[in-house]
GROMACS .gro file of C-alpha atoms in nm:
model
  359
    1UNK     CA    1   2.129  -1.551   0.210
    2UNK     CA    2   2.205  -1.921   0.350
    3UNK     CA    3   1.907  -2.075   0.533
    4UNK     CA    4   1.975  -2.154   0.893
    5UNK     CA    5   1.770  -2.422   1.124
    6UNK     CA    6   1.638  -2.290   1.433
    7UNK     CA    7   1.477  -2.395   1.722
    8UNK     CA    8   1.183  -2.203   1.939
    9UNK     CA    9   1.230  -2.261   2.321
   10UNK     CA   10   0.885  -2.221   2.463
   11UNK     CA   11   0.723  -2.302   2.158
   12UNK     CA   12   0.371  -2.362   2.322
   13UNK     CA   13   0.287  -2.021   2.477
   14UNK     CA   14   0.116  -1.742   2.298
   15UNK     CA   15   0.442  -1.585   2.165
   16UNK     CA   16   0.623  -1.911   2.075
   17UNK     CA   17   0.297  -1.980   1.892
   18UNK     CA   18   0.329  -1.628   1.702
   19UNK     CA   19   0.748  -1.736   1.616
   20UNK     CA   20   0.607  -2.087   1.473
   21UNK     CA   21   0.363  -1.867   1.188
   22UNK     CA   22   0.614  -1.582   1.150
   23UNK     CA   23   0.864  -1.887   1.074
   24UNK     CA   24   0.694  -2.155   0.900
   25UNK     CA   25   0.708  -2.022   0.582
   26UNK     CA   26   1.026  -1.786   0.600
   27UNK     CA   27   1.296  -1.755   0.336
   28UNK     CA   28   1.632  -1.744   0.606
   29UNK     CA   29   1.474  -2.003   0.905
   30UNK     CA   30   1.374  -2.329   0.919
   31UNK     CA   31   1.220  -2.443   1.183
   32UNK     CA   32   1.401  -2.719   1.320
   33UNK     CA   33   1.323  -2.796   1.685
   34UNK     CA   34   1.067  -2.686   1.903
   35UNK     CA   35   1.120  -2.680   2.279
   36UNK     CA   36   0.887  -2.648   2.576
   37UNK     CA   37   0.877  -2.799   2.978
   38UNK     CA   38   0.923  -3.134   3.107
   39UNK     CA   39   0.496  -3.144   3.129
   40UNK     CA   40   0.458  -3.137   2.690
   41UNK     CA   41   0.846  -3.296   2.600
   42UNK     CA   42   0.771  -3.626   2.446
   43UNK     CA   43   0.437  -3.484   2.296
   44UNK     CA   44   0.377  -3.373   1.988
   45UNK     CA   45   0.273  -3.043   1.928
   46UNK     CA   46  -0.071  -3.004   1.871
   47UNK     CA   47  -0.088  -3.263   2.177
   48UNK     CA   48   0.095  -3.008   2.334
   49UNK     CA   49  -0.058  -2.744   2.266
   50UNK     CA   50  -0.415  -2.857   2.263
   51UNK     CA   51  -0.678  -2.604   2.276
   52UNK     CA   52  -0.443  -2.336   2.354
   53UNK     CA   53  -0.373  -2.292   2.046
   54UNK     CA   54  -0.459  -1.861   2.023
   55UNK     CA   55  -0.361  -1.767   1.678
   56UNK     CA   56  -0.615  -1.742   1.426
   57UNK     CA   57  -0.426  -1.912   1.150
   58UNK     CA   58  -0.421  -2.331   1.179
   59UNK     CA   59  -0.111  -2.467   1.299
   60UNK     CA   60   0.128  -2.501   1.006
   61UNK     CA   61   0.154  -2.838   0.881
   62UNK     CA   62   0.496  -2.860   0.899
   63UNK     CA   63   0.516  -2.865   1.286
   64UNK     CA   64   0.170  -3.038   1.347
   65UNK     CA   65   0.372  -3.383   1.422
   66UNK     CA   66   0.680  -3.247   1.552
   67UNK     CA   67   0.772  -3.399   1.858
   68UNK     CA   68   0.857  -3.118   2.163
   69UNK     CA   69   1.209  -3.167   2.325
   70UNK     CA   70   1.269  -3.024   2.718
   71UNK     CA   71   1.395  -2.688   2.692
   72UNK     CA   72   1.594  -2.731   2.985
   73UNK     CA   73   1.691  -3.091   3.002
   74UNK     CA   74   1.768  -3.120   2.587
   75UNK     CA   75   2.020  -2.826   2.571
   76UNK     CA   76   2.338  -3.006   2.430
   77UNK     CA   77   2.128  -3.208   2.188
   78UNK     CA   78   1.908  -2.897   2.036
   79UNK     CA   79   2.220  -2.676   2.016
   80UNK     CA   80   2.387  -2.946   1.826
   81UNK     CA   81   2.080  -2.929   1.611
   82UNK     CA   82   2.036  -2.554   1.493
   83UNK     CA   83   2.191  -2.271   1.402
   84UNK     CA   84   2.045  -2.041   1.700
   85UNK     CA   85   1.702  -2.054   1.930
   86UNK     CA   86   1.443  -1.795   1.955
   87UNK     CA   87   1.327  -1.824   2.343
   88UNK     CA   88   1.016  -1.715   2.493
   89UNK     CA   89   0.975  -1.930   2.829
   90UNK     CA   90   0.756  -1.852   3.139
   91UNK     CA   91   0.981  -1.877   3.417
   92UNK     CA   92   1.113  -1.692   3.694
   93UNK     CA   93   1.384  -1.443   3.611
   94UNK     CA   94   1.697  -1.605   3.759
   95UNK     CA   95   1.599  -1.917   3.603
   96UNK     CA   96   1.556  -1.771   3.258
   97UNK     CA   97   1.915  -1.610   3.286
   98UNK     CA   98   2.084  -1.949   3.349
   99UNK     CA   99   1.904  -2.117   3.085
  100UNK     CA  100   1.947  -1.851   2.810
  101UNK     CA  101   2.344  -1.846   2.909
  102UNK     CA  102   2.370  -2.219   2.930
  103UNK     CA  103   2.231  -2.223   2.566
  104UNK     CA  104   2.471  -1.964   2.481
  105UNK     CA  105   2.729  -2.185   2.622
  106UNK     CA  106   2.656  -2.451   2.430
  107UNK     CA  107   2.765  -2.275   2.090
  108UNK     CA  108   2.372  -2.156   2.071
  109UNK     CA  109   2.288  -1.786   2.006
  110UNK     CA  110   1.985  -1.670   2.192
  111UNK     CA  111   1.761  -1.428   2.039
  112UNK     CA  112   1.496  -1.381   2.328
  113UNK     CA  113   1.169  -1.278   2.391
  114UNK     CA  114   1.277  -1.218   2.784
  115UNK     CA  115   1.303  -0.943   2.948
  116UNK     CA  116   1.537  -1.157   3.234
  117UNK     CA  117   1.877  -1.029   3.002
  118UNK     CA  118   1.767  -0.678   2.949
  119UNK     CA  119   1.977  -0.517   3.177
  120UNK     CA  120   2.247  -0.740   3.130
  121UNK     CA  121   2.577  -0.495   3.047
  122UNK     CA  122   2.686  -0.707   2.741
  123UNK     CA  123   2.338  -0.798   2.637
  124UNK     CA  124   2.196  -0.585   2.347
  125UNK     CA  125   1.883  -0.493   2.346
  126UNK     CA  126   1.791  -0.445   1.979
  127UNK     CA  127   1.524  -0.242   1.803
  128UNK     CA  128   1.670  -0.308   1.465
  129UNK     CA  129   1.608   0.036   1.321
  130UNK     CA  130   1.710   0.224   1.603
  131UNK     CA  131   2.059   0.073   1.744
  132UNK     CA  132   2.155  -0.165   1.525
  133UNK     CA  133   2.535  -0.105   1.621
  134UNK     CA  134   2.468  -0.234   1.946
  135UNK     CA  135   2.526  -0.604   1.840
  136UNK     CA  136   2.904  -0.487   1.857
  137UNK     CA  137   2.903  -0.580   2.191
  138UNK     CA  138   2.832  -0.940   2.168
  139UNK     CA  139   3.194  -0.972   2.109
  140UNK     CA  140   3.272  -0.886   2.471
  141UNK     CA  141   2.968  -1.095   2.592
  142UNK     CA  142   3.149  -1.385   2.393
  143UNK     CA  143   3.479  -1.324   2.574
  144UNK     CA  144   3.294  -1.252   2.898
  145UNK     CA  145   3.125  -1.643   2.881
  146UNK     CA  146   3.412  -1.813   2.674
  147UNK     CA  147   3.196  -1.865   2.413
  148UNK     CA  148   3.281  -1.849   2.017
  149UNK     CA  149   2.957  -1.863   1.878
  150UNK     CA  150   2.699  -1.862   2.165
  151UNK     CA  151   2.570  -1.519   2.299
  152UNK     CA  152   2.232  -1.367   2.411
  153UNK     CA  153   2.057  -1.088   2.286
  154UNK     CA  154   1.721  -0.952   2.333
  155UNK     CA  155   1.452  -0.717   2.207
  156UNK     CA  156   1.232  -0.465   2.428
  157UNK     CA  157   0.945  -0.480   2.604
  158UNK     CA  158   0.646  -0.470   2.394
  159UNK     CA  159   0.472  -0.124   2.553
  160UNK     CA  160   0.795   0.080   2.449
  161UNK     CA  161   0.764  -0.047   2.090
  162UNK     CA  162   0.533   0.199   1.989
  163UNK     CA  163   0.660   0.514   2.106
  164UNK     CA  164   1.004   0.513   2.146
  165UNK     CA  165   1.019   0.486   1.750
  166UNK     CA  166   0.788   0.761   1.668
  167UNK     CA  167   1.043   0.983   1.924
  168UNK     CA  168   1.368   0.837   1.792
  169UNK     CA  169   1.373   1.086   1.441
  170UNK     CA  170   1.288   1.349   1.685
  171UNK     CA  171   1.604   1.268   1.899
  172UNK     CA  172   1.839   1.533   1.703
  173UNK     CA  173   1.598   1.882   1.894
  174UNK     CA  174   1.722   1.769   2.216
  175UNK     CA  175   1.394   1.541   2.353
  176UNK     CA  176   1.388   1.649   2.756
  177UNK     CA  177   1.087   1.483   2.901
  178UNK     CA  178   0.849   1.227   2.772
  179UNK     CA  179   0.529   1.145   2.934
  180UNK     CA  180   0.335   0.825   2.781
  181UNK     CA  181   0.033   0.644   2.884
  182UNK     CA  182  -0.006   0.307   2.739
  183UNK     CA  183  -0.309   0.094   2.679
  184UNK     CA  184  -0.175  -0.241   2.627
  185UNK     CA  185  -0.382  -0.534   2.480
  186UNK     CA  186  -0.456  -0.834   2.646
  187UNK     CA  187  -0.244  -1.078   2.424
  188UNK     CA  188   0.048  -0.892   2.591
  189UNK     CA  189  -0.082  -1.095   2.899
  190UNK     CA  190  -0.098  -1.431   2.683
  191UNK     CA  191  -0.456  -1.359   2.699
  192UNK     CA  192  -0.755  -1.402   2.452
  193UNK     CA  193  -1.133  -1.254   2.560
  194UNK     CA  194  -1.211  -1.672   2.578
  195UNK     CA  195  -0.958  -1.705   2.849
  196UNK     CA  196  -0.944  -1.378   3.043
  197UNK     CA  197  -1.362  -1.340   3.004
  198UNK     CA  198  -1.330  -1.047   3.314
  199UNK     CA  199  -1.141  -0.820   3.091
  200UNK     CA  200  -1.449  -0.754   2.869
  201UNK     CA  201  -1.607  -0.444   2.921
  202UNK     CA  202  -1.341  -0.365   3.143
  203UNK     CA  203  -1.007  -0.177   3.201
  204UNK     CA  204  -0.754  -0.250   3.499
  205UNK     CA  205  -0.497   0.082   3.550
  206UNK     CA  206  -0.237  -0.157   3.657
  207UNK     CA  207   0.041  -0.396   3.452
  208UNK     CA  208   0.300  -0.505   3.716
  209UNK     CA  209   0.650  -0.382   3.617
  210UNK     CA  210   0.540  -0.275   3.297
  211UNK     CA  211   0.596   0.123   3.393
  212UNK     CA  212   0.937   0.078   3.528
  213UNK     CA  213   0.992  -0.125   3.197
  214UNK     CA  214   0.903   0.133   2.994
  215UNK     CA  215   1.063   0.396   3.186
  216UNK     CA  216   1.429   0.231   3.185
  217UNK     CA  217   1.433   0.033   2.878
  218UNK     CA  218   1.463   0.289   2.634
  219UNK     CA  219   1.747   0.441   2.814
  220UNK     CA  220   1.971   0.122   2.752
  221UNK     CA  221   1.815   0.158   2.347
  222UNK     CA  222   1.970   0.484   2.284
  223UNK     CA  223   2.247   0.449   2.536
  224UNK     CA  224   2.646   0.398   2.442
  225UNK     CA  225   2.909   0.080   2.390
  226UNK     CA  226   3.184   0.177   2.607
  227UNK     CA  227   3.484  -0.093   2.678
  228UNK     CA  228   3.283  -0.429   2.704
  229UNK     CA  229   2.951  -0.263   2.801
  230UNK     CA  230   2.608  -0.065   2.765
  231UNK     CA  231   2.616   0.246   2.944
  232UNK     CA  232   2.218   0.366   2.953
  233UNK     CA  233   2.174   0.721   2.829
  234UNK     CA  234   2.099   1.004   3.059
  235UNK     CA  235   1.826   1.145   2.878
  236UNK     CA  236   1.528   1.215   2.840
  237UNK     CA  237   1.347   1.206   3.132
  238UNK     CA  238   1.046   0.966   3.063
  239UNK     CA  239   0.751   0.911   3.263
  240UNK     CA  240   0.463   0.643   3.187
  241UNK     CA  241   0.139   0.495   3.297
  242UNK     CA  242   0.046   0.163   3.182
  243UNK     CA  243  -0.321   0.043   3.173
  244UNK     CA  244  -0.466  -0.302   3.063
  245UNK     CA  245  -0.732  -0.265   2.823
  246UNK     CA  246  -1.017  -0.478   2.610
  247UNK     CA  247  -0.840  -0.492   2.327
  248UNK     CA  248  -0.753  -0.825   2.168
  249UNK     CA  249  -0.403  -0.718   1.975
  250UNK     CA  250  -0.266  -0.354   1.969
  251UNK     CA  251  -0.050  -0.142   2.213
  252UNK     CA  252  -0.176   0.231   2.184
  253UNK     CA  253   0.019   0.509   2.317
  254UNK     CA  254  -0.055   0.842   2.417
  255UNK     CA  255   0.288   1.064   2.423
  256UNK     CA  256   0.346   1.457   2.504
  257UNK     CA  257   0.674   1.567   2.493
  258UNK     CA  258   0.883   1.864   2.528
  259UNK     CA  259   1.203   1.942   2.335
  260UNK     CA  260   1.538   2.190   2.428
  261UNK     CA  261   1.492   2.274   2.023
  262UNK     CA  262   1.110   2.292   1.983
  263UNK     CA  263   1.061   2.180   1.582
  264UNK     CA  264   0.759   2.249   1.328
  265UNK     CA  265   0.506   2.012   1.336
  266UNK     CA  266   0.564   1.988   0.981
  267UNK     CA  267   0.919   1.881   1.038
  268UNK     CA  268   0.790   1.622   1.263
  269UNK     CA  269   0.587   1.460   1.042
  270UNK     CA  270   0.880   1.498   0.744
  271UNK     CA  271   1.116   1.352   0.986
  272UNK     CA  272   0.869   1.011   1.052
  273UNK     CA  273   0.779   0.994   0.658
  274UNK     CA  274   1.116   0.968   0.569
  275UNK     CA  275   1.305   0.765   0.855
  276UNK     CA  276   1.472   0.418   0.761
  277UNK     CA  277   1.693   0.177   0.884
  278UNK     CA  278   1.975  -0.029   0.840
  279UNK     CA  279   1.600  -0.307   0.810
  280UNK     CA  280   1.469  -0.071   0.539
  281UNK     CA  281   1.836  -0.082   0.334
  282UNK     CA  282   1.899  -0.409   0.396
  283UNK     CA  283   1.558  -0.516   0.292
  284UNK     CA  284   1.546  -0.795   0.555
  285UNK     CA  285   1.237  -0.990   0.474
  286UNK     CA  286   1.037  -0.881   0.780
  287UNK     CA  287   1.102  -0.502   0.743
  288UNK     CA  288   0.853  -0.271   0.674
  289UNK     CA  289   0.886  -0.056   0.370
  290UNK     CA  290   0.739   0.218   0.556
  291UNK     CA  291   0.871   0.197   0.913
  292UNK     CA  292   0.634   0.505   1.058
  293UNK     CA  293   0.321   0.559   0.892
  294UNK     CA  294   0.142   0.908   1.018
  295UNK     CA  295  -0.226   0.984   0.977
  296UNK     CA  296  -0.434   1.279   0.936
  297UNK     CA  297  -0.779   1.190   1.033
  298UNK     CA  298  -0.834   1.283   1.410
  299UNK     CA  299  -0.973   0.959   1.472
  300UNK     CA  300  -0.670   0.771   1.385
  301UNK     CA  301  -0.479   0.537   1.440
  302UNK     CA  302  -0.688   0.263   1.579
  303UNK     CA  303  -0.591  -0.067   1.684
  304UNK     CA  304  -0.831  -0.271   1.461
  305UNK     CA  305  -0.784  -0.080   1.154
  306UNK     CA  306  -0.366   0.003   1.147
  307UNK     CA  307  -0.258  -0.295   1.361
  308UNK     CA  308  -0.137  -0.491   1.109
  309UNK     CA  309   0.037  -0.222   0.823
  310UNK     CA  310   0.292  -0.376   0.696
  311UNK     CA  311   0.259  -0.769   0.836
  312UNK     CA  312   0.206  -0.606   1.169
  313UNK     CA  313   0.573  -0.472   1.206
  314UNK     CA  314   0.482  -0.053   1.115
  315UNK     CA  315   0.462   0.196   1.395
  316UNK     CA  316   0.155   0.406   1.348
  317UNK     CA  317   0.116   0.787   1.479
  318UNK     CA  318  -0.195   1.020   1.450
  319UNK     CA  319  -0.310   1.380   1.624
  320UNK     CA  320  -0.007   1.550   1.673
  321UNK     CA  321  -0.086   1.874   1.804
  322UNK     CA  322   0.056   2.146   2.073
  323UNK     CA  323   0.003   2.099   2.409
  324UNK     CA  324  -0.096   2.387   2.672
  325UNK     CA  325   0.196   2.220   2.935
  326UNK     CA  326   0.425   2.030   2.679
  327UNK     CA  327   0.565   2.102   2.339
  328UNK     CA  328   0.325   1.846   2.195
  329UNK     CA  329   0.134   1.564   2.187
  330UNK     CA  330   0.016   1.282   1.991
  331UNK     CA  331  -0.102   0.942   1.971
  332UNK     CA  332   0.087   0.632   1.841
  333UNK     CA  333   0.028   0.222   1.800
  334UNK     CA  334   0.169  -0.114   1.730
  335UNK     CA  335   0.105  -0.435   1.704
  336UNK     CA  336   0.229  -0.553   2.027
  337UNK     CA  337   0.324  -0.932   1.973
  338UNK     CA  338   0.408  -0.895   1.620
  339UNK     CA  339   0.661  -0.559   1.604
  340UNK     CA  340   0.620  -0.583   2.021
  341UNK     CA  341   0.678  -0.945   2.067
  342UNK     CA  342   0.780  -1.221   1.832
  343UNK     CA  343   0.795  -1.008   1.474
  344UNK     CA  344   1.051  -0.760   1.635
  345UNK     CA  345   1.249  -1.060   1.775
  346UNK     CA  346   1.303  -1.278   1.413
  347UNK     CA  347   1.340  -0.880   1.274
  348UNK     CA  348   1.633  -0.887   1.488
  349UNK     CA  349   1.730  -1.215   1.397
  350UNK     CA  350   1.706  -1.163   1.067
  351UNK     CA  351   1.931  -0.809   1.112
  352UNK     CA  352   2.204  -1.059   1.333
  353UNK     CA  353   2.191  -1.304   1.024
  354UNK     CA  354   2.293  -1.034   0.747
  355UNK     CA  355   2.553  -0.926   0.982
  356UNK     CA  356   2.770  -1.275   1.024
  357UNK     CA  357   2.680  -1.329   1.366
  358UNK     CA  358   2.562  -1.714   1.334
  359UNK     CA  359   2.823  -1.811   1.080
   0.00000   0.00000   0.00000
């Protein structure tokens, strides 16, 4: 594989700082340029970043001196620069849109952290080991903004990551309603227990938009290309709760779900052991051998211990069991800024690369 220069828009938040150690020492990307606001352009990075500065690795060397370019105001000379931009910006909505499509229309693929694109017809929304084939329709995005090698794709929100791949194998009974209650780590807020000091010893049963998120998104995931867009699938029915919890890294799900053909429990856990992906076959460098990873002991999976399986990018599962008022029920994790956030992104990226679509 060829090695392509990248750049990481919003390279000084918490998940632009999770892209720069995912990146610094990968085999396909080089990290090229890294991007932030007017306030830290000019600066160099650890001037930029300062003491917010959350992973628990050291800055890599290689982008300690690296001077930050404007995200916004540096768009012609980054995109003649790199082979394609990862993006993870704090901004409104709107605003993200017209920056991740004037990128695009600068010859610069977008692979973004965003959710301002996810419900954007011609935008795929990629879980690489579920619907790959949805990068089909960036040729249609392409035509749609006159582009011949820009286009914008994104990857879920980070609370779906967890169960919505435990429940794809399962697809093939006929899956009619999903109920899941999340408990979502505070990283997934950009937080650490140093800056958000309240959330210790507490839990807040609120995450604004994060229910509808979850409730929508995976519609679009196992939804349909037809003529030059997504159409959303029309089932199942899925209902969540999402709660805010003291956990420093680690999305946990609790799922019960009922099925048209009810399977074995023992061909539920067959059909997780031995699921791949077009990741898995490809053997992208990010992909986890072992995608979902299912474990006996009732007092598993837990965030500190299964977390980070497989570099962080494995779905975990544990206590699946009948239910009195669903089919069953059962408990599942990831780690929600590696898989959930920045890992599932260059995953992505990495799945777009194999496939020609930055050549």
């Amino acid at each position: 594989m060829k090695t392509y220069n990248v750049g990481i828009i919003g390279a000084t938040g918490m998940v632009g700082q999770r892209f720069i150690t995912l990146l610094a020492e990968h085999p396909w990307f080089n990290i090229k340029i890294l991007a932030a606001s007017s306030r830290s352009a000019g600066k160099k990075y650890t001037e930029a970043v300062g003491n917010r500065w959350a992973m628990t690795v050291e800055i890599p060397e290689k982008v300690k001196d690296m001077v930050i370019l404007d995200a916004t105001a540096d768009i012609e000379k980054i995109a003649s620069q790199v082979d394609f931009v990862f993006c993870a910006v704090d901004m409104k909505k709107d605003e993200i849109r017209a920056l991740e499509e004037a990128y695009a229309k600068a010859e610069c693929p977008v692979v973004s952290n965003n959710s301002a694109h996810r419900h954007t017809k011609d935008v795929p929304m990629i879980v690489p080991e579920i619907n790959p084939e949805h990068a089909e329709i960036i040729a249609a995005q392409r035509k749609r903004l006159g582009t011949k090698r820009g286009f914008v794709s994104v990857k879920s929100n980070c609370s779906l990551q967890s169960y919505v791949p435990a429940l794809h194998p399962l697809m093939k009974y006929g899956i009619k309603e999903v109920l899941a209650c999340t408990y979502q780590a505070i990283s997934g807020a950009g937080k650490t227990f140093e800056t958000w000091p309240e959330m210790v010893d507490n839990l807040i049963p609120y995450i604004g938009g994060e229910e509808e998120k979850s409730e929508i998104e995976p519609l679009k995931i196992w939804g349909k290309i037809e003529g030059d867009e997504i159409v959303d699938a029309v089932s199942p029915a899925i209902t969540t709760q999402c709660l805010r919890v003291p956990v420093s890294d680690g999305h946990t799900a609790a799922v019960f779900v009922r099925f048209e053909n009810k399977p074995t429990i023992e061909q539920i856990k067959e059909d997780w052991k031995n699921f791949k992906g077009e990741p898995q076959e490809l053997e992208l460098p990010s992909a986890p051998k072992q995608f979902l990873n299912y474990f006996e002991e009732d007092n598993r999976p837990q965030a500190k211990s299964e977390r980070n399986l497989e570099g962080g990018m494995a779905v975990s599962m544990g206590r699946l069991r009948e239910d009195s008022q669903y089919d069953y029920k059962f408990v599942c994790l990831s780690h929600n800024t590696l898989r959930g956030a920045a890992g599932g992104a260059v995953l992505m990226a990495e799945l777009l690369a194999a496939k020609g679509y930055f050549d």
